[in-house]
mmCIF file of C-alpha atoms in Angstrom:
data_model
loop_
_atom_site.group_PDB
_atom_site.id
_atom_site.type_symbol
_atom_site.label_atom_id
_atom_site.label_comp_id
_atom_site.label_asym_id
_atom_site.label_seq_id
_atom_site.Cartn_x
_atom_site.Cartn_y
_atom_site.Cartn_z
ATOM 1 C CA UNK A 1 -0.015 -0.098 0.276
ATOM 2 C CA UNK A 2 1.528 3.308 -1.068
ATOM 3 C CA UNK A 3 0.438 6.351 1.520
ATOM 4 C CA UNK A 4 0.320 9.518 -0.165
ATOM 5 C CA UNK A 5 -0.353 13.167 0.749
ATOM 6 C CA UNK A 6 -1.699 14.976 -2.214
ATOM 7 C CA UNK A 7 -1.077 18.771 -2.962
ATOM 8 C CA UNK A 8 -3.806 19.577 -5.723
ATOM 9 C CA UNK A 9 -5.370 22.506 -7.479
ATOM 10 C CA UNK A 10 -8.416 20.863 -9.210
ATOM 11 C CA UNK A 11 -8.771 21.572 -12.096
ATOM 12 C CA UNK A 12 -9.623 18.684 -14.497
ATOM 13 C CA UNK A 13 -6.363 16.885 -14.622
ATOM 14 C CA UNK A 14 -5.876 17.081 -11.095
ATOM 15 C CA UNK A 15 -9.268 15.843 -10.494
ATOM 16 C CA UNK A 16 -8.679 12.694 -12.845
ATOM 17 C CA UNK A 17 -5.544 12.197 -10.939
ATOM 18 C CA UNK A 18 -7.363 12.131 -7.408
ATOM 19 C CA UNK A 19 -10.187 9.966 -8.668
ATOM 20 C CA UNK A 20 -7.405 7.392 -10.032
ATOM 21 C CA UNK A 21 -5.697 7.256 -6.425
ATOM 22 C CA UNK A 22 -9.011 6.954 -4.747
ATOM 23 C CA UNK A 23 -9.923 4.004 -7.063
ATOM 24 C CA UNK A 24 -6.444 2.306 -7.098
ATOM 25 C CA UNK A 25 -6.300 -0.527 -4.476
ATOM 26 C CA UNK A 26 -2.470 -0.013 -3.966
ATOM 27 C CA UNK A 27 -3.070 3.663 -2.933
ATOM 28 C CA UNK A 28 -4.073 5.138 0.184
ATOM 29 C CA UNK A 29 -4.520 8.784 0.158
ATOM 30 C CA UNK A 30 -3.935 9.967 4.121
ATOM 31 C CA UNK A 31 -4.596 13.898 3.170
ATOM 32 C CA UNK A 32 -5.273 16.229 0.362
ATOM 33 C CA UNK A 33 -4.083 19.591 0.462
ATOM 34 C CA UNK A 34 -5.972 22.100 -1.996
ATOM 35 C CA UNK A 35 -4.632 25.744 -3.010
ATOM 36 C CA UNK A 36 -5.160 27.768 -5.595
ATOM 37 C CA UNK A 37 -3.771 27.367 -9.148
ATOM 38 C CA UNK A 38 -6.399 26.205 -12.006
ATOM 39 C CA UNK A 39 -9.046 27.699 -9.725
ATOM 40 C CA UNK A 40 -8.930 29.938 -6.460
ATOM 41 C CA UNK A 41 -8.238 28.379 -3.196
ATOM 42 C CA UNK A 42 -12.005 28.091 -2.019
ATOM 43 C CA UNK A 43 -13.107 26.591 -5.181
ATOM 44 C CA UNK A 44 -10.068 23.775 -5.172
ATOM 45 C CA UNK A 45 -11.202 22.829 -1.693
ATOM 46 C CA UNK A 46 -14.971 22.726 -2.903
ATOM 47 C CA UNK A 47 -14.037 20.420 -5.749
ATOM 48 C CA UNK A 48 -11.841 18.040 -3.489
ATOM 49 C CA UNK A 49 -14.827 17.735 -0.774
ATOM 50 C CA UNK A 50 -17.359 17.132 -4.027
ATOM 51 C CA UNK A 51 -15.315 14.023 -5.276
ATOM 52 C CA UNK A 52 -14.617 12.790 -1.927
ATOM 53 C CA UNK A 53 -18.476 13.042 -1.103
ATOM 54 C CA UNK A 54 -19.158 11.226 -4.341
ATOM 55 C CA UNK A 55 -17.474 8.206 -3.235
ATOM 56 C CA UNK A 56 -18.763 8.609 0.343
ATOM 57 C CA UNK A 57 -15.507 9.041 1.611
ATOM 58 C CA UNK A 58 -15.316 10.679 5.077
ATOM 59 C CA UNK A 59 -11.869 10.057 6.734
ATOM 60 C CA UNK A 60 -9.678 11.654 4.419
ATOM 61 C CA UNK A 61 -8.596 15.246 5.746
ATOM 62 C CA UNK A 62 -8.832 18.572 3.250
ATOM 63 C CA UNK A 63 -6.441 20.993 4.286
ATOM 64 C CA UNK A 64 -6.870 24.413 2.611
ATOM 65 C CA UNK A 65 -3.716 25.567 1.050
ATOM 66 C CA UNK A 66 -2.469 28.905 -0.121
ATOM 67 C CA UNK A 67 -4.482 31.724 -1.818
ATOM 68 C CA UNK A 68 -1.426 32.795 -3.839
ATOM 69 C CA UNK A 69 2.191 32.526 -4.483
ATOM 70 C CA UNK A 70 5.312 33.687 -2.855
ATOM 71 C CA UNK A 71 6.204 36.019 -5.320
ATOM 72 C CA UNK A 72 2.982 38.014 -4.261
ATOM 73 C CA UNK A 73 1.724 38.353 -7.709
ATOM 74 C CA UNK A 74 -1.880 38.370 -8.773
ATOM 75 C CA UNK A 75 -2.926 34.852 -9.805
ATOM 76 C CA UNK A 76 -4.301 34.150 -13.572
ATOM 77 C CA UNK A 77 -6.871 31.424 -13.499
ATOM 78 C CA UNK A 78 -7.922 29.273 -16.676
ATOM 79 C CA UNK A 79 -11.875 28.933 -16.789
ATOM 80 C CA UNK A 80 -11.797 28.619 -20.567
ATOM 81 C CA UNK A 81 -9.449 24.979 -19.879
ATOM 82 C CA UNK A 82 -10.960 23.947 -16.730
ATOM 83 C CA UNK A 83 -14.507 25.620 -16.375
ATOM 84 C CA UNK A 84 -15.643 28.141 -14.115
ATOM 85 C CA UNK A 85 -15.659 25.712 -10.939
ATOM 86 C CA UNK A 86 -12.662 23.619 -12.629
ATOM 87 C CA UNK A 87 -14.474 20.653 -13.256
ATOM 88 C CA UNK A 88 -15.570 21.638 -16.953
ATOM 89 C CA UNK A 89 -19.657 22.082 -16.904
ATOM 90 C CA UNK A 90 -20.076 20.320 -13.700
ATOM 91 C CA UNK A 91 -21.053 22.365 -10.499
ATOM 92 C CA UNK A 92 -20.394 21.021 -7.094
ATOM 93 C CA UNK A 93 -23.484 21.467 -4.993
ATOM 94 C CA UNK A 94 -22.998 24.112 -2.163
ATOM 95 C CA UNK A 95 -24.020 21.536 0.551
ATOM 96 C CA UNK A 96 -21.108 19.356 -0.061
ATOM 97 C CA UNK A 97 -18.818 21.822 1.162
ATOM 98 C CA UNK A 98 -20.890 23.149 4.188
ATOM 99 C CA UNK A 99 -20.612 19.760 5.735
ATOM 100 C CA UNK A 100 -16.834 19.275 5.125
ATOM 101 C CA UNK A 101 -14.435 20.139 7.869
ATOM 102 C CA UNK A 102 -11.371 21.674 6.405
ATOM 103 C CA UNK A 103 -8.037 22.083 8.502
ATOM 104 C CA UNK A 104 -5.207 24.408 8.224
ATOM 105 C CA UNK A 105 -1.650 23.720 6.838
ATOM 106 C CA UNK A 106 -0.495 21.990 10.511
ATOM 107 C CA UNK A 107 -2.341 19.237 9.704
ATOM 108 C CA UNK A 108 -0.052 18.366 6.894
ATOM 109 C CA UNK A 109 2.807 18.749 9.715
ATOM 110 C CA UNK A 110 0.638 15.921 11.611
ATOM 111 C CA UNK A 111 0.195 13.719 8.654
ATOM 112 C CA UNK A 112 4.169 13.709 8.134
ATOM 113 C CA UNK A 113 4.910 13.061 11.838
ATOM 114 C CA UNK A 114 2.472 10.254 11.720
ATOM 115 C CA UNK A 115 3.447 8.443 8.561
ATOM 116 C CA UNK A 116 7.095 9.577 8.467
ATOM 117 C CA UNK A 117 9.034 7.269 5.734
ATOM 118 C CA UNK A 118 6.091 5.282 4.849
ATOM 119 C CA UNK A 119 4.616 8.585 3.500
ATOM 120 C CA UNK A 120 5.132 10.056 -0.215
ATOM 121 C CA UNK A 121 4.112 13.485 -1.319
ATOM 122 C CA UNK A 122 2.642 13.894 -4.483
ATOM 123 C CA UNK A 123 2.384 17.472 -5.607
ATOM 124 C CA UNK A 124 0.457 17.889 -8.678
ATOM 125 C CA UNK A 125 -0.222 22.068 -8.511
ATOM 126 C CA UNK A 126 1.557 25.080 -7.583
ATOM 127 C CA UNK A 127 4.569 24.364 -5.113
ATOM 128 C CA UNK A 128 3.390 27.237 -2.895
ATOM 129 C CA UNK A 129 1.932 24.772 -0.231
ATOM 130 C CA UNK A 130 4.854 22.233 -0.510
ATOM 131 C CA UNK A 131 7.427 25.229 -0.123
ATOM 132 C CA UNK A 132 5.639 26.456 2.987
ATOM 133 C CA UNK A 133 6.091 23.108 4.660
ATOM 134 C CA UNK A 134 9.871 23.752 4.253
ATOM 135 C CA UNK A 135 9.595 27.101 5.635
ATOM 136 C CA UNK A 136 7.573 26.595 8.593
ATOM 137 C CA UNK A 137 8.856 23.389 9.671
ATOM 138 C CA UNK A 138 12.037 22.837 7.973
ATOM 139 C CA UNK A 139 14.161 20.764 5.441
ATOM 140 C CA UNK A 140 14.938 17.894 8.123
ATOM 141 C CA UNK A 141 11.448 17.528 9.191
ATOM 142 C CA UNK A 142 9.487 17.206 5.669
ATOM 143 C CA UNK A 143 12.468 15.073 4.161
ATOM 144 C CA UNK A 144 11.618 12.362 6.526
ATOM 145 C CA UNK A 145 9.168 11.090 3.738
ATOM 146 C CA UNK A 146 9.699 8.232 1.387
ATOM 147 C CA UNK A 147 9.765 10.282 -1.782
ATOM 148 C CA UNK A 148 8.621 13.664 -3.243
ATOM 149 C CA UNK A 149 6.895 13.490 -6.944
ATOM 150 C CA UNK A 150 6.205 16.837 -8.459
ATOM 151 C CA UNK A 151 4.165 17.489 -11.949
ATOM 152 C CA UNK A 152 6.030 20.808 -13.368
ATOM 153 C CA UNK A 153 8.946 21.770 -15.567
ATOM 154 C CA UNK A 154 9.783 21.632 -19.021
ATOM 155 C CA UNK A 155 13.235 20.468 -19.727
ATOM 156 C CA UNK A 156 14.632 21.054 -23.228
ATOM 157 C CA UNK A 157 11.062 21.723 -24.427
ATOM 158 C CA UNK A 158 8.793 24.479 -24.813
ATOM 159 C CA UNK A 159 6.489 25.646 -22.035
ATOM 160 C CA UNK A 160 3.037 25.951 -21.716
ATOM 161 C CA UNK A 161 2.445 29.429 -20.258
ATOM 162 C CA UNK A 162 5.626 31.018 -21.717
ATOM 163 C CA UNK A 163 8.142 29.849 -24.573
ATOM 164 C CA UNK A 164 10.236 28.285 -22.049
ATOM 165 C CA UNK A 165 8.027 28.051 -18.762
ATOM 166 C CA UNK A 166 5.469 25.444 -17.651
ATOM 167 C CA UNK A 167 2.600 26.592 -15.631
ATOM 168 C CA UNK A 168 3.040 25.031 -12.239
ATOM 169 C CA UNK A 169 7.042 26.256 -12.159
ATOM 170 C CA UNK A 170 6.121 29.614 -13.501
ATOM 171 C CA UNK A 171 3.293 30.572 -11.049
ATOM 172 C CA UNK A 172 5.557 30.494 -8.109
ATOM 173 C CA UNK A 173 9.066 30.174 -9.200
ATOM 174 C CA UNK A 174 10.526 30.965 -5.609
ATOM 175 C CA UNK A 175 8.310 28.004 -4.247
ATOM 176 C CA UNK A 176 9.638 25.626 -7.168
ATOM 177 C CA UNK A 177 13.010 26.559 -6.490
ATOM 178 C CA UNK A 178 13.190 26.551 -2.844
ATOM 179 C CA UNK A 179 11.482 22.833 -2.967
ATOM 180 C CA UNK A 180 13.867 21.614 -5.629
ATOM 181 C CA UNK A 181 16.713 23.012 -3.541
ATOM 182 C CA UNK A 182 15.557 21.982 0.147
ATOM 183 C CA UNK A 183 13.754 18.577 -1.103
ATOM 184 C CA UNK A 184 15.358 15.023 -1.135
ATOM 185 C CA UNK A 185 14.135 12.284 -3.155
ATOM 186 C CA UNK A 186 12.361 14.126 -5.664
ATOM 187 C CA UNK A 187 11.208 12.911 -9.075
ATOM 188 C CA UNK A 188 9.987 15.486 -11.549
ATOM 189 C CA UNK A 189 7.497 14.984 -14.439
ATOM 190 C CA UNK A 190 7.886 17.602 -16.768
ATOM 191 C CA UNK A 191 5.864 18.461 -19.789
ATOM 192 C CA UNK A 192 8.829 16.101 -21.874
ATOM 193 C CA UNK A 193 6.405 13.354 -20.530
ATOM 194 C CA UNK A 194 3.131 14.788 -19.421
ATOM 195 C CA UNK A 195 2.428 16.201 -22.699
ATOM 196 C CA UNK A 196 2.404 12.754 -24.139
ATOM 197 C CA UNK A 197 0.030 11.448 -21.568
ATOM 198 C CA UNK A 198 -2.744 11.831 -23.883
ATOM 199 C CA UNK A 199 -6.566 10.543 -23.527
ATOM 200 C CA UNK A 200 -8.522 10.309 -26.454
ATOM 201 C CA UNK A 201 -12.403 10.683 -26.864
ATOM 202 C CA UNK A 202 -12.225 7.141 -27.682
ATOM 203 C CA UNK A 203 -10.846 6.067 -24.531
ATOM 204 C CA UNK A 204 -12.871 8.143 -22.359
ATOM 205 C CA UNK A 205 -16.253 7.013 -24.185
ATOM 206 C CA UNK A 206 -15.132 3.274 -23.389
ATOM 207 C CA UNK A 207 -14.458 4.021 -19.710
ATOM 208 C CA UNK A 208 -17.852 5.900 -19.035
ATOM 209 C CA UNK A 209 -19.549 2.487 -20.656
ATOM 210 C CA UNK A 210 -17.852 -0.002 -18.438
ATOM 211 C CA UNK A 211 -17.240 2.062 -15.421
ATOM 212 C CA UNK A 212 -19.872 1.543 -12.609
ATOM 213 C CA UNK A 213 -18.071 3.772 -10.173
ATOM 214 C CA UNK A 214 -19.621 6.850 -8.463
ATOM 215 C CA UNK A 215 -17.251 8.969 -10.992
ATOM 216 C CA UNK A 216 -18.694 7.232 -14.281
ATOM 217 C CA UNK A 217 -21.006 10.300 -15.169
ATOM 218 C CA UNK A 218 -17.910 12.830 -14.712
ATOM 219 C CA UNK A 219 -15.516 11.281 -17.460
ATOM 220 C CA UNK A 220 -17.161 12.384 -20.639
ATOM 221 C CA UNK A 221 -18.490 15.905 -19.632
ATOM 222 C CA UNK A 222 -15.100 16.949 -18.140
ATOM 223 C CA UNK A 223 -12.858 15.417 -20.643
ATOM 224 C CA UNK A 224 -14.961 17.190 -23.853
ATOM 225 C CA UNK A 225 -14.687 20.280 -22.056
ATOM 226 C CA UNK A 226 -10.938 20.061 -21.642
ATOM 227 C CA UNK A 227 -10.439 18.508 -24.924
ATOM 228 C CA UNK A 228 -12.466 21.440 -26.821
ATOM 229 C CA UNK A 229 -9.878 23.521 -25.131
ATOM 230 C CA UNK A 230 -6.812 21.785 -26.209
ATOM 231 C CA UNK A 231 -8.310 21.409 -29.694
ATOM 232 C CA UNK A 232 -8.294 25.436 -29.694
ATOM 233 C CA UNK A 233 -4.475 25.510 -28.557
ATOM 234 C CA UNK A 234 -2.983 22.762 -30.441
ATOM 235 C CA UNK A 235 -5.159 22.724 -33.388
ATOM 236 C CA UNK A 236 -5.076 19.066 -34.709
ATOM 237 C CA UNK A 237 -4.194 17.418 -31.626
ATOM 238 C CA UNK A 238 -6.346 13.655 -31.421
ATOM 239 C CA UNK A 239 -6.690 14.044 -27.316
ATOM 240 C CA UNK A 240 -5.909 15.824 -24.165
ATOM 241 C CA UNK A 241 -2.859 15.414 -22.132
ATOM 242 C CA UNK A 242 -4.051 14.599 -18.556
ATOM 243 C CA UNK A 243 -0.538 15.708 -16.932
ATOM 244 C CA UNK A 244 -1.178 14.821 -13.415
ATOM 245 C CA UNK A 245 -2.438 11.611 -13.991
ATOM 246 C CA UNK A 246 0.706 10.340 -15.561
ATOM 247 C CA UNK A 247 2.381 11.094 -12.066
ATOM 248 C CA UNK A 248 0.227 9.066 -9.883
ATOM 249 C CA UNK A 249 0.183 6.136 -12.722
ATOM 250 C CA UNK A 250 4.016 6.085 -12.964
ATOM 251 C CA UNK A 251 4.336 6.106 -9.009
ATOM 252 C CA UNK A 252 2.717 2.761 -8.398
ATOM 253 C CA UNK A 253 4.125 1.708 -12.532
ATOM 254 C CA UNK A 254 7.638 3.322 -12.411
ATOM 255 C CA UNK A 255 8.568 1.427 -15.702
ATOM 256 C CA UNK A 256 6.296 3.727 -17.601
ATOM 257 C CA UNK A 257 8.981 6.574 -17.676
ATOM 258 C CA UNK A 258 12.462 6.395 -18.462
ATOM 259 C CA UNK A 259 14.384 8.913 -16.229
ATOM 260 C CA UNK A 260 17.903 10.442 -15.648
ATOM 261 C CA UNK A 261 19.389 12.236 -12.795
ATOM 262 C CA UNK A 262 20.591 15.851 -12.647
ATOM 263 C CA UNK A 263 19.868 18.789 -10.319
ATOM 264 C CA UNK A 264 17.329 20.596 -11.057
ATOM 265 C CA UNK A 265 16.640 24.597 -10.818
ATOM 266 C CA UNK A 266 13.667 27.188 -11.419
ATOM 267 C CA UNK A 267 14.692 30.592 -12.651
ATOM 268 C CA UNK A 268 13.191 33.003 -10.491
ATOM 269 C CA UNK A 269 13.219 36.789 -12.055
ATOM 270 C CA UNK A 270 14.308 36.659 -15.654
ATOM 271 C CA UNK A 271 12.635 38.844 -17.640
ATOM 272 C CA UNK A 272 11.672 36.476 -20.485
ATOM 273 C CA UNK A 273 13.082 33.142 -18.283
ATOM 274 C CA UNK A 274 11.023 33.701 -15.166
ATOM 275 C CA UNK A 275 9.895 29.849 -14.433
ATOM 276 C CA UNK A 276 12.149 28.324 -16.749
ATOM 277 C CA UNK A 277 13.436 24.567 -15.328
ATOM 278 C CA UNK A 278 17.110 24.431 -15.867
ATOM 279 C CA UNK A 279 19.481 21.333 -15.693
ATOM 280 C CA UNK A 280 22.755 20.107 -17.293
ATOM 281 C CA UNK A 281 22.181 17.850 -19.718
ATOM 282 C CA UNK A 282 25.737 17.930 -21.432
ATOM 283 C CA UNK A 283 27.141 14.777 -22.335
ATOM 284 C CA UNK A 284 29.687 15.083 -19.224
ATOM 285 C CA UNK A 285 27.344 17.268 -16.663
ATOM 286 C CA UNK A 286 29.161 19.392 -13.914
ATOM 287 C CA UNK A 287 29.528 16.870 -10.902
ATOM 288 C CA UNK A 288 27.163 17.444 -8.050
ATOM 289 C CA UNK A 289 26.572 16.065 -4.473
ATOM 290 C CA UNK A 290 24.183 12.972 -4.626
ATOM 291 C CA UNK A 291 21.732 14.449 -2.598
ATOM 292 C CA UNK A 292 21.225 17.589 -4.623
ATOM 293 C CA UNK A 293 20.416 15.312 -7.791
ATOM 294 C CA UNK A 294 16.672 15.089 -8.646
ATOM 295 C CA UNK A 295 15.115 12.573 -10.970
ATOM 296 C CA UNK A 296 13.592 13.542 -14.216
ATOM 297 C CA UNK A 297 11.439 11.738 -16.432
ATOM 298 C CA UNK A 298 12.273 12.334 -19.981
ATOM 299 C CA UNK A 299 10.467 9.424 -21.768
ATOM 300 C CA UNK A 300 7.016 7.632 -21.487
ATOM 301 C CA UNK A 301 5.852 4.415 -22.419
ATOM 302 C CA UNK A 302 2.598 5.492 -23.774
ATOM 303 C CA UNK A 303 0.720 2.110 -24.532
ATOM 304 C CA UNK A 304 1.509 0.765 -20.858
ATOM 305 C CA UNK A 305 0.171 4.232 -19.607
ATOM 306 C CA UNK A 306 -3.027 3.726 -21.327
ATOM 307 C CA UNK A 307 -3.418 0.150 -20.542
ATOM 308 C CA UNK A 308 -3.040 1.133 -16.655
ATOM 309 C CA UNK A 309 -5.357 4.209 -16.651
ATOM 310 C CA UNK A 310 -8.418 1.741 -18.300
ATOM 311 C CA UNK A 311 -7.509 -0.895 -16.070
ATOM 312 C CA UNK A 312 -7.999 1.157 -12.865
ATOM 313 C CA UNK A 313 -10.821 3.242 -14.247
ATOM 314 C CA UNK A 314 -12.914 -0.201 -15.213
ATOM 315 C CA UNK A 315 -13.198 -0.748 -11.781
ATOM 316 C CA UNK A 316 -16.812 -0.489 -10.171
ATOM 317 C CA UNK A 317 -15.661 0.965 -6.642
ATOM 318 C CA UNK A 318 -13.692 3.486 -5.086
ATOM 319 C CA UNK A 319 -11.041 1.921 -2.595
ATOM 320 C CA UNK A 320 -12.011 3.509 1.015
#
């Protein structure tokens, strides 16, 4: 059983990743930190509560994250990609949040303290909340976890919010660089691989037909909304990349990606390079201390990824 503390900003791809972990028999979600990103913090919390409520799950704590980045800049949101509420055309009913207890960030400290080396941190959204754990409780405390998995960055490929920067790193480059420098046992899933984690309408239609879980009715409407947005962004694309889903799939199935080890940094202030993820990919990179090296996913076994996603989403129940 893989115990995980999830950092999310749901968001369609974050929501699908959360559904996957809740449906997977090898995952135990011990907590969810919901902060700003694809949607405002309050909406992120409400969306997490809604997905737990659909599955009848009452014992996973929701932790309210940050409302904005360490940079202090205004936060852009993406309703054209994720919808006004973050779930495409779906509007979570207000009664769900009214019945949900929400904790502050100290709950994350309690969970790390409780589970220690049995716990993995999976950060699928902006890195502000994870950076705050390092600031509040120190690297030695946070690094007692088993491993840290991040969706973010773009190495030697174009960004998705600027020519060089990916959204999670760009939104709070101070936090992203802090986590990469202070964190240990980090695996990064950049756009290099997540852009290739594409679900097609045919796969989603199949999953909708065969799935009997509480989430079955969500698959097609949220995917169709997301896919329509990507068709405008990338004319001719055959499906939509579900970035965060690859992370939780590869954590359980590491053979899905090929990786290499490099020290990764994030440009914090460049006029044209803010949020750019940087690593030394020369044939003979500069030597770095082993504890400073991050694992970076560079290639994806796409058929294996799709096979795993279909297998998990074909189940009829959510793991409790």
